[in-house]
Short mmCIF file of C-alpha atoms in Angstrom, two decimals:
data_model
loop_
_atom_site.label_atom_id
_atom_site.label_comp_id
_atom_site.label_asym_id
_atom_site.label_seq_id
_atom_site.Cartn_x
_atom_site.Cartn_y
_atom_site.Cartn_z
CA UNK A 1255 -31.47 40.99 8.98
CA UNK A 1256 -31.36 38.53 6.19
CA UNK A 1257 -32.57 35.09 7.19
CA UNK A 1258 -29.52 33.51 5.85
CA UNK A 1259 -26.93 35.54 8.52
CA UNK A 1260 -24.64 34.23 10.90
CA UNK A 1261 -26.70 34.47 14.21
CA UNK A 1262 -29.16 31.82 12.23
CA UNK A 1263 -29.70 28.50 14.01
CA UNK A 1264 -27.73 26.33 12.56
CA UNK A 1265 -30.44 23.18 12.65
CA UNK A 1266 -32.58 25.68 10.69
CA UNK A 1267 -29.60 25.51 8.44
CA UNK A 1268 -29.26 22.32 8.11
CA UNK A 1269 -32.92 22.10 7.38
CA UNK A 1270 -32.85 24.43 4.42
CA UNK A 1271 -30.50 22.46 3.37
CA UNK A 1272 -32.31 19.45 3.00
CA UNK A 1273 -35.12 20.93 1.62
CA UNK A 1274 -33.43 22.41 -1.34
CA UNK A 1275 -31.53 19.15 -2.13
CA UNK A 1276 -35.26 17.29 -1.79
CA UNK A 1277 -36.69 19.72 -4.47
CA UNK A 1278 -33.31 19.45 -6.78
CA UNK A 1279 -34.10 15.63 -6.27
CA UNK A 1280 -38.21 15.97 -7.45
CA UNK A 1281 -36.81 18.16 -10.50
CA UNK A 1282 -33.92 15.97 -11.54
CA UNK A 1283 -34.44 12.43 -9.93
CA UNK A 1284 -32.81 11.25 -7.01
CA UNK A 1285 -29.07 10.08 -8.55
CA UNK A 1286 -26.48 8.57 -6.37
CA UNK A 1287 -24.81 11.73 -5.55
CA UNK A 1288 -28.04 13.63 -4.99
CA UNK A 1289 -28.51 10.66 -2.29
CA UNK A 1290 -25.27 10.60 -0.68
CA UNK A 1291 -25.81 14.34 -0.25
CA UNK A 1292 -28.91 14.54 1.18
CA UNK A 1293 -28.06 11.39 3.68
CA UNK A 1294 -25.24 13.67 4.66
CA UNK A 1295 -27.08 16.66 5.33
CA UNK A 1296 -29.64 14.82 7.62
CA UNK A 1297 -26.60 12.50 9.41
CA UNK A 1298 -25.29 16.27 10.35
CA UNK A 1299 -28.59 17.95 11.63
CA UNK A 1300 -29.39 14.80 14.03
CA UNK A 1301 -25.45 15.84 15.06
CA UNK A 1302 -26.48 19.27 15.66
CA UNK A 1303 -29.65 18.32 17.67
CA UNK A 1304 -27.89 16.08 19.24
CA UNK A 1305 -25.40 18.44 20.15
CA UNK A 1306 -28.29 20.66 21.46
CA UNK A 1307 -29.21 18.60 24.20
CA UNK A 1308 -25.79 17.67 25.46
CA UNK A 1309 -25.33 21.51 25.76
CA UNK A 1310 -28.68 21.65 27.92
CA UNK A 1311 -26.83 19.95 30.70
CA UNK A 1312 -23.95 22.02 31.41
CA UNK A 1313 -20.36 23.47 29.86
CA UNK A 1314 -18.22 21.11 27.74
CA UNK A 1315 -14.86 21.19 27.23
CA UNK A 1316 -13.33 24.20 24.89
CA UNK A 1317 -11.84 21.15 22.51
CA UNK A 1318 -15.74 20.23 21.90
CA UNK A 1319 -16.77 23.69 21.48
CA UNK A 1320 -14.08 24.45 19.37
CA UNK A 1321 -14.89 21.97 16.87
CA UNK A 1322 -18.39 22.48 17.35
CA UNK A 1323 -18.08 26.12 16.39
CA UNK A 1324 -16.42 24.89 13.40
CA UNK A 1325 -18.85 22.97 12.27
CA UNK A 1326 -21.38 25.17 12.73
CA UNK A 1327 -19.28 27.95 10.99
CA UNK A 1328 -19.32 26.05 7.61
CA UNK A 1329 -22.59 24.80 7.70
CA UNK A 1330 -24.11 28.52 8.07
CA UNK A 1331 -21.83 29.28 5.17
CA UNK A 1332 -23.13 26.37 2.92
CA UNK A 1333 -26.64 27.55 2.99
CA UNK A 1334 -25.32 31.61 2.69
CA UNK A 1335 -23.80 30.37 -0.48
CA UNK A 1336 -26.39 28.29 -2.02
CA UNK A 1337 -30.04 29.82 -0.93
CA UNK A 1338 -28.39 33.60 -1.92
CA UNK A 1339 -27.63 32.32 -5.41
CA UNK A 1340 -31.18 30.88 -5.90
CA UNK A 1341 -32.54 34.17 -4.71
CA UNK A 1342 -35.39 32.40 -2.70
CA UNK A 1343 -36.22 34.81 0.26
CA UNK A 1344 -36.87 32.98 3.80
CA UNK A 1345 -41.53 32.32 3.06
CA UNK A 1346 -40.12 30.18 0.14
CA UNK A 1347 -37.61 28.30 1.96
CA UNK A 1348 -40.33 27.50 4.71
CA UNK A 1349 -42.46 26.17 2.71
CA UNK A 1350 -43.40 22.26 3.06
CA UNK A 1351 -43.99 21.75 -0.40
CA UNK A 1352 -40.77 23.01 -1.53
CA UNK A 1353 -42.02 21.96 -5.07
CA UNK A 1354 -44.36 24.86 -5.40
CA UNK A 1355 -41.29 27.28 -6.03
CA UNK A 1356 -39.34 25.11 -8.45
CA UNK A 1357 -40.04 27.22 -10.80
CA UNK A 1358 -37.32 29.72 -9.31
CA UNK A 1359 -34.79 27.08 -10.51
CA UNK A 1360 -35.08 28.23 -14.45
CA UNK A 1361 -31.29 27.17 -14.46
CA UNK A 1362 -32.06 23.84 -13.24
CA UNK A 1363 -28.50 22.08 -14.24
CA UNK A 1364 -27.27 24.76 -12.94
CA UNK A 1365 -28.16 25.03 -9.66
CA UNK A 1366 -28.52 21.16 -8.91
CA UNK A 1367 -24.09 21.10 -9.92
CA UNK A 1368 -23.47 24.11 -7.63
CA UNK A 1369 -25.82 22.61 -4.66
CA UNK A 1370 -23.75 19.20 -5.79
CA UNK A 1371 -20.50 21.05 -5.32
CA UNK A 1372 -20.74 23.09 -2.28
CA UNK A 1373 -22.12 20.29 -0.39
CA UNK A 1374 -19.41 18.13 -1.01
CA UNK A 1375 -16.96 21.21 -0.23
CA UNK A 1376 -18.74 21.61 3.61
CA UNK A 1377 -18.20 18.01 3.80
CA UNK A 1378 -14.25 18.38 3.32
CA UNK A 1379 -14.37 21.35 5.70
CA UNK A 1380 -16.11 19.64 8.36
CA UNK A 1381 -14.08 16.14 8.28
CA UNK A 1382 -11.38 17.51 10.42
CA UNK A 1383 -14.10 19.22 13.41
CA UNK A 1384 -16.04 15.81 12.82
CA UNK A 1385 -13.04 14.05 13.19
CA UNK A 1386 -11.74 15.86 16.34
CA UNK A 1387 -15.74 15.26 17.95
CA UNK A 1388 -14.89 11.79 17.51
CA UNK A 1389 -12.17 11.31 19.03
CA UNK A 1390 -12.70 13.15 22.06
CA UNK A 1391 -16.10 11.74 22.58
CA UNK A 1392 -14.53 7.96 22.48
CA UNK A 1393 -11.67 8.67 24.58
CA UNK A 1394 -13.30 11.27 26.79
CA UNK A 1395 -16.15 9.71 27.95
CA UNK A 1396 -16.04 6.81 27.61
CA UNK A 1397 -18.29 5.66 30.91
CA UNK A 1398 -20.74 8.53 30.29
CA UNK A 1399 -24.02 6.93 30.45
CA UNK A 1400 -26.23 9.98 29.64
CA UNK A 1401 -28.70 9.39 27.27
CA UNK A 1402 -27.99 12.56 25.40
CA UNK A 1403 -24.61 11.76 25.34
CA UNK A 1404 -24.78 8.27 23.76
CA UNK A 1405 -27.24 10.23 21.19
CA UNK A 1406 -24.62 12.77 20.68
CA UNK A 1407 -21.37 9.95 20.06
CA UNK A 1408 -24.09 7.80 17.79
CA UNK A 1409 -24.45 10.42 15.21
CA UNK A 1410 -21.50 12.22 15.17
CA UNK A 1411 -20.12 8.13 14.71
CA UNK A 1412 -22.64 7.88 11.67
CA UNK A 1413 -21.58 11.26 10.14
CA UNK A 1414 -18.40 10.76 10.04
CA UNK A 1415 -18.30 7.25 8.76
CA UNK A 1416 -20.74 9.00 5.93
CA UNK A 1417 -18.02 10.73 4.90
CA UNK A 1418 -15.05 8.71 5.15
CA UNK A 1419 -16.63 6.17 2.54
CA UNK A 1420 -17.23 9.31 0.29
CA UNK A 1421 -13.71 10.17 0.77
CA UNK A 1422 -12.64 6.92 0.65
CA UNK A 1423 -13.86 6.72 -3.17
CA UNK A 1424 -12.48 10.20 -3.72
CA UNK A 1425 -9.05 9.47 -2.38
CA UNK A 1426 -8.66 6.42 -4.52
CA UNK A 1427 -9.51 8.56 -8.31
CA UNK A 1428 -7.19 10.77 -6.76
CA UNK A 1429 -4.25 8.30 -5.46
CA UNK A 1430 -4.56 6.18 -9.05
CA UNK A 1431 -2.96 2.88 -7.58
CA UNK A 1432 -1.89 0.01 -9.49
CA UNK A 1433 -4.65 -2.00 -10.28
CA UNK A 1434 -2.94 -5.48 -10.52
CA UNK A 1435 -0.72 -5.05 -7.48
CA UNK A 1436 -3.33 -6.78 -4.83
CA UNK A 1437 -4.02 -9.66 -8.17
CA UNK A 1438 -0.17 -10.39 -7.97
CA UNK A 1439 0.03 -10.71 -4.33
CA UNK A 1440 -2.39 -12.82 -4.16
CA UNK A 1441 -2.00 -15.03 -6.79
CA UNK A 1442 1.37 -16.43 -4.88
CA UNK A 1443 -0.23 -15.90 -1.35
CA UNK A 1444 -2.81 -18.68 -2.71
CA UNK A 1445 0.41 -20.86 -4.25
CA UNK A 1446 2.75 -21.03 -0.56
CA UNK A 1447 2.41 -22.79 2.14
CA UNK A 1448 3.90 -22.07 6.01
CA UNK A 1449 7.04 -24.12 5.31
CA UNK A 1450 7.96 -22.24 1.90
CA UNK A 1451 11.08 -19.95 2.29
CA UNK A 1452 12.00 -20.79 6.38
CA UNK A 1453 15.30 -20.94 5.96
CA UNK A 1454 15.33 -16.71 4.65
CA UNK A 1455 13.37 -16.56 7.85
CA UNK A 1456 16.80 -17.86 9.59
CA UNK A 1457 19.11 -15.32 7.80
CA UNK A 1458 21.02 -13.21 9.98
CA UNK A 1459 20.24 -9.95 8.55
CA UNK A 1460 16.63 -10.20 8.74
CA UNK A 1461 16.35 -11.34 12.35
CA UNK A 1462 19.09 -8.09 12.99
CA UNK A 1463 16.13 -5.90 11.27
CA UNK A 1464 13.02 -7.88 12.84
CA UNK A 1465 14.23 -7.35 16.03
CA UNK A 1466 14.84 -3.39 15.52
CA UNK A 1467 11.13 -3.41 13.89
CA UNK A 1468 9.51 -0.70 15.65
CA UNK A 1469 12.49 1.26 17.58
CA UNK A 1470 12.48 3.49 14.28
CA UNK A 1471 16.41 2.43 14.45
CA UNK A 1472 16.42 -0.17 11.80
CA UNK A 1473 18.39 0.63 8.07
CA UNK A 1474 16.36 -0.54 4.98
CA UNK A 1475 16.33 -4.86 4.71
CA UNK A 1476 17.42 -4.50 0.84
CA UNK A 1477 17.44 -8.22 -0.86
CA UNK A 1478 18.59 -9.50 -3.52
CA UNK A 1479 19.95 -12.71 -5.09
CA UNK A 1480 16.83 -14.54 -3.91
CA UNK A 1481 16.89 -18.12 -6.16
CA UNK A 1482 15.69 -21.36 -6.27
CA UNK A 1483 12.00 -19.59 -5.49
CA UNK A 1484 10.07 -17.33 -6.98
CA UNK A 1485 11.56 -13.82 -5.48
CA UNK A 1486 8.11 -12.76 -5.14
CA UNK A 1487 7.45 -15.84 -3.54
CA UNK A 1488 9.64 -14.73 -0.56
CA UNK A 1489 8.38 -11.32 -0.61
CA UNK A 1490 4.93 -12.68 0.00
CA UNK A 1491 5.59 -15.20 2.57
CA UNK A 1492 7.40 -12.28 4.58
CA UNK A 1493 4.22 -10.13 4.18
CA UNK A 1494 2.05 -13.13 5.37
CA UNK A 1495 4.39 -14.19 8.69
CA UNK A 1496 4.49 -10.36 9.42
CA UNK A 1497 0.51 -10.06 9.32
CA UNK A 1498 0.74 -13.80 11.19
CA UNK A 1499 2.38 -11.86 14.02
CA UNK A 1500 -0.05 -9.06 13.59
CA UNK A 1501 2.19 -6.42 12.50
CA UNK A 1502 0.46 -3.91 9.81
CA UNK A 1503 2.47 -4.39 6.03
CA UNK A 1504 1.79 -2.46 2.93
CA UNK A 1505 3.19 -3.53 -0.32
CA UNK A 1506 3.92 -3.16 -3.53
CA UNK A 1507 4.47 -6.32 -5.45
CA UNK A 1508 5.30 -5.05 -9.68
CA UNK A 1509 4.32 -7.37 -12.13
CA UNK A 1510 6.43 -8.89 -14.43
CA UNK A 1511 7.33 -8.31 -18.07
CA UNK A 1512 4.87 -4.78 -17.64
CA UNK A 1513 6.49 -2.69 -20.26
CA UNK A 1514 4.30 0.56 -19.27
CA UNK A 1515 6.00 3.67 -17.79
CA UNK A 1516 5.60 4.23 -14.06
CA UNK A 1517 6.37 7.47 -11.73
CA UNK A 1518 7.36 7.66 -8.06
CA UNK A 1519 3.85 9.58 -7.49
CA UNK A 1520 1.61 6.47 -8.40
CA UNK A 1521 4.01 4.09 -6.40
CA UNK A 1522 3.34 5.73 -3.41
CA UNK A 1523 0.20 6.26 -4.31
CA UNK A 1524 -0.50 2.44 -4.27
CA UNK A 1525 1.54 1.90 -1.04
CA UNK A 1526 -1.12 4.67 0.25
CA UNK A 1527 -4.37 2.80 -1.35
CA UNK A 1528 -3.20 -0.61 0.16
CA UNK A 1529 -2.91 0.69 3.52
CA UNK A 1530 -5.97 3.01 3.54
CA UNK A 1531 -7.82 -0.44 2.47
CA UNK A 1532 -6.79 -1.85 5.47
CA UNK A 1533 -7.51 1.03 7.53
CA UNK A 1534 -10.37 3.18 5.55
CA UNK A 1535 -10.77 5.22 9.02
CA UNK A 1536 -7.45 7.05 8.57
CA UNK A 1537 -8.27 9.24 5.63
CA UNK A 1538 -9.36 11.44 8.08
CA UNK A 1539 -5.90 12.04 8.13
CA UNK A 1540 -6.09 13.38 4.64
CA UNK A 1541 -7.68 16.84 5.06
CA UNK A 1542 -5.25 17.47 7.72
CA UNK A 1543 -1.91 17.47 4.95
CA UNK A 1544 -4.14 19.32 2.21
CA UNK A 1545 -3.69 23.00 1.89
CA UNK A 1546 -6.31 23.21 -0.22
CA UNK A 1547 -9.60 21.59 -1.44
CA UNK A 1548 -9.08 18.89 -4.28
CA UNK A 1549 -6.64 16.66 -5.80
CA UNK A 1550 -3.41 16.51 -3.22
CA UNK A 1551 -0.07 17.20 -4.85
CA UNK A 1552 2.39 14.52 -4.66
CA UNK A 1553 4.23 16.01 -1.65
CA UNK A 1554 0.95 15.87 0.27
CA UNK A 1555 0.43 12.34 -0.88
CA UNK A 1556 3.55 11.42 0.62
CA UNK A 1557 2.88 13.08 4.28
CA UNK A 1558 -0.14 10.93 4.06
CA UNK A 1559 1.62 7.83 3.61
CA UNK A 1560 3.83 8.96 6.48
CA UNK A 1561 1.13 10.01 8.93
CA UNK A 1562 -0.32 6.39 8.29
CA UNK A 1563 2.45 4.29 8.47
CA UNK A 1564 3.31 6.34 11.62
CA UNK A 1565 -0.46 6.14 13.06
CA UNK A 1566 -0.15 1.85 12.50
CA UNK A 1567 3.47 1.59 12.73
CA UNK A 1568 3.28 -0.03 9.61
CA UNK A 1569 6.12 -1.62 7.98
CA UNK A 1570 6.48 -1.22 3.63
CA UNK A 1571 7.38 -3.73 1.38
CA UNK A 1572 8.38 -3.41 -2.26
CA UNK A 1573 9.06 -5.76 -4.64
CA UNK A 1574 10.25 -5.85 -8.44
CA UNK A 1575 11.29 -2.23 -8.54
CA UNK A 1576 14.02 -3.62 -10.76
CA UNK A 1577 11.09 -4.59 -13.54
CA UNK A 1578 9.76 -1.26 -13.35
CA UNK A 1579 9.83 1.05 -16.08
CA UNK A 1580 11.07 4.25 -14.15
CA UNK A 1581 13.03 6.94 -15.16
CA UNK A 1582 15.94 7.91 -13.30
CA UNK A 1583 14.69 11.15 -11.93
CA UNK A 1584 11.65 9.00 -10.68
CA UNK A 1585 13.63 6.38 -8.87
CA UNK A 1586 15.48 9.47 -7.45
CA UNK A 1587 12.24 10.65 -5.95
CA UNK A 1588 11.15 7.53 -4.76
CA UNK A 1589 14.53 6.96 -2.83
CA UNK A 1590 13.83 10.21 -1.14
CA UNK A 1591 10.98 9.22 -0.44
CA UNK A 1592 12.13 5.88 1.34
CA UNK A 1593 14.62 7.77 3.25
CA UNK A 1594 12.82 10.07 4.68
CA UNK A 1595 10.10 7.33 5.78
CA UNK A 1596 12.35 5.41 7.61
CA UNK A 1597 12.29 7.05 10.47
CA UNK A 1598 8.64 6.79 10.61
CA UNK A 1599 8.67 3.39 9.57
CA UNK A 1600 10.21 0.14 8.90
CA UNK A 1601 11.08 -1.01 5.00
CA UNK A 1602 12.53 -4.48 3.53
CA UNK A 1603 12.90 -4.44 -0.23
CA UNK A 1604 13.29 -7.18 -2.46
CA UNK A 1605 14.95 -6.59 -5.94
CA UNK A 1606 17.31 -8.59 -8.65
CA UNK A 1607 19.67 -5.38 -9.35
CA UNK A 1608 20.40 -2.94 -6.02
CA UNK A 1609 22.90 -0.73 -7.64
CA UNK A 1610 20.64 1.86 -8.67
CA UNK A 1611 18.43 2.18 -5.22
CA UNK A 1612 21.82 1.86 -3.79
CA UNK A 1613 23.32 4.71 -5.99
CA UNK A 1614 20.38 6.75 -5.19
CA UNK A 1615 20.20 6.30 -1.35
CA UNK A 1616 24.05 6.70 -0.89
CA UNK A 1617 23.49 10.43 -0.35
CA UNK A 1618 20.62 9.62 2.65
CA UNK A 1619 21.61 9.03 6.40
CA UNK A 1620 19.04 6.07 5.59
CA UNK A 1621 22.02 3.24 5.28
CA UNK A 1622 21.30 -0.25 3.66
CA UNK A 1623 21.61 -3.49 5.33
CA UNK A 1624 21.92 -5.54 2.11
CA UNK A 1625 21.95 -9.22 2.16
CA UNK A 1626 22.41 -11.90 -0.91
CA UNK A 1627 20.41 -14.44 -0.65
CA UNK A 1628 22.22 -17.22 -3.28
CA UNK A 1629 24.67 -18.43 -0.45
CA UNK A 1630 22.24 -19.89 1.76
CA UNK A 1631 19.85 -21.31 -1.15
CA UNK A 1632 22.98 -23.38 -1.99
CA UNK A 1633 23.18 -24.41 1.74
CA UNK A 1634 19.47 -25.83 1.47
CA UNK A 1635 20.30 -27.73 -1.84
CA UNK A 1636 23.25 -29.69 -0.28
CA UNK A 1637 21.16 -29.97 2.46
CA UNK A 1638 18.80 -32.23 0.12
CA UNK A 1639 19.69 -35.95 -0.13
CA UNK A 1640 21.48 -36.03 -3.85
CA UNK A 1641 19.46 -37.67 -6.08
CA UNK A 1642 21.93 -39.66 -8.46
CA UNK A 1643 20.80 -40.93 -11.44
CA UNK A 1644 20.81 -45.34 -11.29
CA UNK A 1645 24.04 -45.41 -13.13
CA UNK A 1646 26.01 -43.87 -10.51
CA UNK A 1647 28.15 -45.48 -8.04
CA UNK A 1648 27.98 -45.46 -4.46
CA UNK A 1649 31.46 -44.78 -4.34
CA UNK A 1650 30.33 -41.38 -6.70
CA UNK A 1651 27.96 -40.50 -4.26
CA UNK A 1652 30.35 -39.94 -1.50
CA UNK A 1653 32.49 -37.56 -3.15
CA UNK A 1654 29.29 -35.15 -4.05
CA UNK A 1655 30.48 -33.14 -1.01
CA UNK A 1656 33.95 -33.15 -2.57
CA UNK A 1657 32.27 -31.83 -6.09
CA UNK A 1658 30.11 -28.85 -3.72
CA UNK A 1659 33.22 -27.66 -2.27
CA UNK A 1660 35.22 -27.89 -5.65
CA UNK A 1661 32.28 -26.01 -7.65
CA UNK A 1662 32.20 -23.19 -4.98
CA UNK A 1663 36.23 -22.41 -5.25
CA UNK A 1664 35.05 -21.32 -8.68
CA UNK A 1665 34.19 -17.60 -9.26
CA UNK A 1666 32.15 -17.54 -12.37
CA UNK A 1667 31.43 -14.17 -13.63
CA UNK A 1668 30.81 -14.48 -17.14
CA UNK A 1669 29.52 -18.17 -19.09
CA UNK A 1670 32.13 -18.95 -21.75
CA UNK A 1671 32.75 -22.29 -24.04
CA UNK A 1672 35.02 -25.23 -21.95
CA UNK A 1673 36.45 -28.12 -24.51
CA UNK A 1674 36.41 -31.34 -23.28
CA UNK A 1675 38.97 -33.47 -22.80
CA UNK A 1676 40.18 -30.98 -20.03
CA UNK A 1677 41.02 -30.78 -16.33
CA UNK A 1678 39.39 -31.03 -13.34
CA UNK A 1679 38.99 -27.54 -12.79
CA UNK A 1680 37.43 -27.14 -16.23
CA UNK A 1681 34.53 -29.98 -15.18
CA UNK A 1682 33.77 -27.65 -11.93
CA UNK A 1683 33.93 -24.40 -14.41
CA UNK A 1684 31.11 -26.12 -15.91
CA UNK A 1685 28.98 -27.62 -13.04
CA UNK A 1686 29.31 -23.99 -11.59
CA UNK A 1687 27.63 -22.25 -15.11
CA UNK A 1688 24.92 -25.11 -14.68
CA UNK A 1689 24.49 -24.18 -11.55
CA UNK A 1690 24.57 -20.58 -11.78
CA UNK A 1691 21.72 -20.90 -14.33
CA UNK A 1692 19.58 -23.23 -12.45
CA UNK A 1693 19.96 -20.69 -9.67
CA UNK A 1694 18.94 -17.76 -11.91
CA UNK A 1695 15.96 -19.99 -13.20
CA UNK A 1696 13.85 -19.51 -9.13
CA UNK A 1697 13.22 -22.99 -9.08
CA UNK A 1698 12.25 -24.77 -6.09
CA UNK A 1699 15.42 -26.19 -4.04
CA UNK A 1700 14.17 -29.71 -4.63
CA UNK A 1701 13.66 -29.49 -8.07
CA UNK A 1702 17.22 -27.45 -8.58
CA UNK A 1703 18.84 -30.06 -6.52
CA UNK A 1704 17.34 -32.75 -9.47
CA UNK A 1705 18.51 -31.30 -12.48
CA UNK A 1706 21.77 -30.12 -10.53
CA UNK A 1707 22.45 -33.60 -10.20
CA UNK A 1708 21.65 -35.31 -13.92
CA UNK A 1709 23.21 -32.10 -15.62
CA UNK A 1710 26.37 -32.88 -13.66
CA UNK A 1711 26.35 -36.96 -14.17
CA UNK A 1712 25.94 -36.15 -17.69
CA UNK A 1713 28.90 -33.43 -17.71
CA UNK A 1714 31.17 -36.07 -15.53
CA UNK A 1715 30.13 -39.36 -18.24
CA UNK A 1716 31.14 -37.08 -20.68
CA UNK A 1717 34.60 -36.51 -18.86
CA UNK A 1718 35.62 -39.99 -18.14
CA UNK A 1719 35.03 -40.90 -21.73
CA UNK A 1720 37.31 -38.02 -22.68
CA UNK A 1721 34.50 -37.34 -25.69
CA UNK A 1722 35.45 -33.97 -27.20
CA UNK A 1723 32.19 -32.59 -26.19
CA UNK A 1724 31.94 -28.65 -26.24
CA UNK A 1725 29.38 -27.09 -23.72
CA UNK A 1726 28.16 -23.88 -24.90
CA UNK A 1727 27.08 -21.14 -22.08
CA UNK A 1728 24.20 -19.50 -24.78
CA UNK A 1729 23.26 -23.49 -25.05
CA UNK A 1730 23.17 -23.66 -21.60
CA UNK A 1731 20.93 -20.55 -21.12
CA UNK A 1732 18.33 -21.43 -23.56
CA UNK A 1733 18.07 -25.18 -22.37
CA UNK A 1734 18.49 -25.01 -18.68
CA UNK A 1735 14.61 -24.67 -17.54
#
């Protein structure tokens, strides 16, 4: 019987193992991957003695043995595959000095890419058995004091840590996130502080979906209309009071004025990146949506996604899908995508246009609890003490609330040229276009409320002198900050 069979020991295995990757290593030099294998390779034969003694003192559970057998079914298969292929016969592979039959390897290259390969194919084929060791040795027995025992969890702990790093670094080449997302984020997280945005805090709609958060019952928080701030200002603050009351967020926060093209796979992608940075443990759950070895295909991306957000309850966040550069069938996708989440997990969105997600979601059960943000940002700037330039009266100041109420009766939908002298309602037609572009300008409500009220003394000193001044709305958009 061939030395290499089935009914081998599988620590012998493992041990053959080792010793081939230690000559590769004295032919080649020890390179990073060389070294992450071998590590590997000895993490899992400490498993398997360890495994040996726990079986000394009586029958586990068929769940252990299961994944046990598992393990040891790949492993025996690993060392079939390579030692066969080398054609070294069982004195060679005994031999300390496995250097003294290097010169078997005449395809050196060769054989040290196909021992690279097949090791790191037994260690995708034994992350799922690994995985289910783990768990039931942590929940299991948990009060098990037996010295074997604790040997057993500490090494089946290190192995599969081992490999979750490795696939860690593997799932990220393969998820290709947005590199500058995390840079964006926190380039405003560093630039708020607690009291920034409150009063969105106090909006109706968003305490409706905070308080649904986790009953899997709440529609998707779409917002838009967010001015006076920085949108993205907002989006952040609502990431950082989530995480304040410990809830689990992943984001995607889309830079501005980024001309490249983008697709719904490498959106998800980086939703799936940010989380699995948070949690690096859970690509465990990777294997277990792959059909096959390799890259996963973007429908297997997205069950990922879905098994994590499920696993942490974890809320998503996106932000500036409206500056994207997506193609329609692409935003399709991703609104599938969203629908189908949201009954695994809660999503807000924050975005300038919503007729497009809106257009695209209609034909989902997923419905959207939208929610303009531009009436209550006026509320905080009357809420601000007006700041009237020295000229004005006191007399003026009183009738500001008068002006807000008059400037609100008017609906302006597009900016057009007003001739002065005119009427009163042609003054509020323009204090509502200054307005208006203040609001589209994100300025803070302070600052707003400022140039609200020196754009409008200048408009009503104008007025009273009955100058035939002509306000321009393209004048207006280019000088309004």
């Amino acid at each position: 019987m061939p030395f290499w069979s089935s009914d081998r020991d599988p620590i012998a295995a493992a041990n053959v193992l080792c010793d081939v990757g230690r000559a590769l290593s004295e032919m080649r030099g020890e390179g990073e991957l060389m070294k992450e294998h071998t590590t590997f390779l000895k993490k899992l034969r400490n498993t398997l003695e360890a495994v040996k003694e726990v079986l000394k003192e009586g029958p586990i559970s068929q769940g252990l043995q299961d994944n046990i057998t598992a393990i040891w079914k790949h492993l025996l298969e690993t060392e079939v595959g390579i030692v066969s292929s080398m054609g070294l016969n069982e004195g060679e592979v005994k031999t300390e000095n496995m250097k003294s039959v290097t010169s078997k390897f005449y395809l050196k290259t060769t054989y040290y890419q196909r021992f690279s390969n097949k090791i790191t194919r037994l260690q995708n084929e034994v992350v799922i058995p690994l995985c289910g060791l783990h768990r039931s040795i942590t929940t299991m027995f948990p009060q098990n004091q037996s010295r074997s025992w604790q040997t057993f969890k500490r090494w089946v702990t290190e192995s599969k840590c081992h490999i979750d790093k490795r696939l860690v670094r593997q799932t990220k080449e393969w998820l290709r996130p947005i590199s500058w997302v995390e840079e964006r984020y926190q380039a405003y997280v560093d630039n708020i502080s607690s009291s920034d945005g409150e009063w969105f805090f106090l909006m109706q709609e968003y305490i409706d979906w905070y308080n649904q958060l986790s009953k899997k019952s709440s529609p998707i928080l779409c917002i838009s209309g967010v001015p006076g701030v920085p949108r993205t200002q907002i989006a952040s603050r609502v990431v950082q009071k989530l995480r304040e009351d410990r809830r689990t967020v992943t984001y995607l926060f889309y830079a501005e004025r980024t001309t490249a093209s983008i697709d719904a796979r490498q959106l998800i992608g980086t939703l799936c990146w940010n989380l699995l940075n948070q949690f690096p443990e859970d690509v465990e759950l990777l294997p277990e949506v792959c059909k096959e070895d390799g890259e996963p295909n973007e429908t297997e991306i997205q069950t990922f996604l879905q098994r994590m957000c499920e696993r942490r309850d974890a809320i998503i966040l996106l932000d500036g899908l409206d500056e994207c550069s997506i193609k329609t069938k692409e935003r399709e996708k991703l609104c599938q995508f969203l629908a189908s989440s949201n009954g695994v997990c809660d999503i807000i969105m924050f975005s300038q246009e919503l007729e497009d997600i809106k257009r695209n979601l209609s034909g989902y059960d997923s419905l959207l609890r939208i929610t303009n943000c531009e009436a209550e940002f006026w509320n905080e700037i009357e809420r601000i003490p007006t700041r009237c330039p020295a000229g004005l009266e006191s007399w003026e100041r009183k009738e500001q609330g008068g002006i807000d109420a008059g400037i609100k009766s008017c609906q302006v939908t597009k900016e057009h040229d007003i001739h002065f002298p005119g009427s009163k309602e042609d003054q509020y037609q323009v204090y509502a276009m200054l307005r208006h572009r203040i609001c589209d300008s994100r300025l803070p409500a302070h600052i707003a409320r400022q140039i609200i009220d020196e754009a409008e003394y200048w408009v009503e000193s104008a007025f009273q002198r009955d100058e035939p001044l002509i306000v321009n709305g393209e004048k207006v958009k280019r000088n309004i900050p």
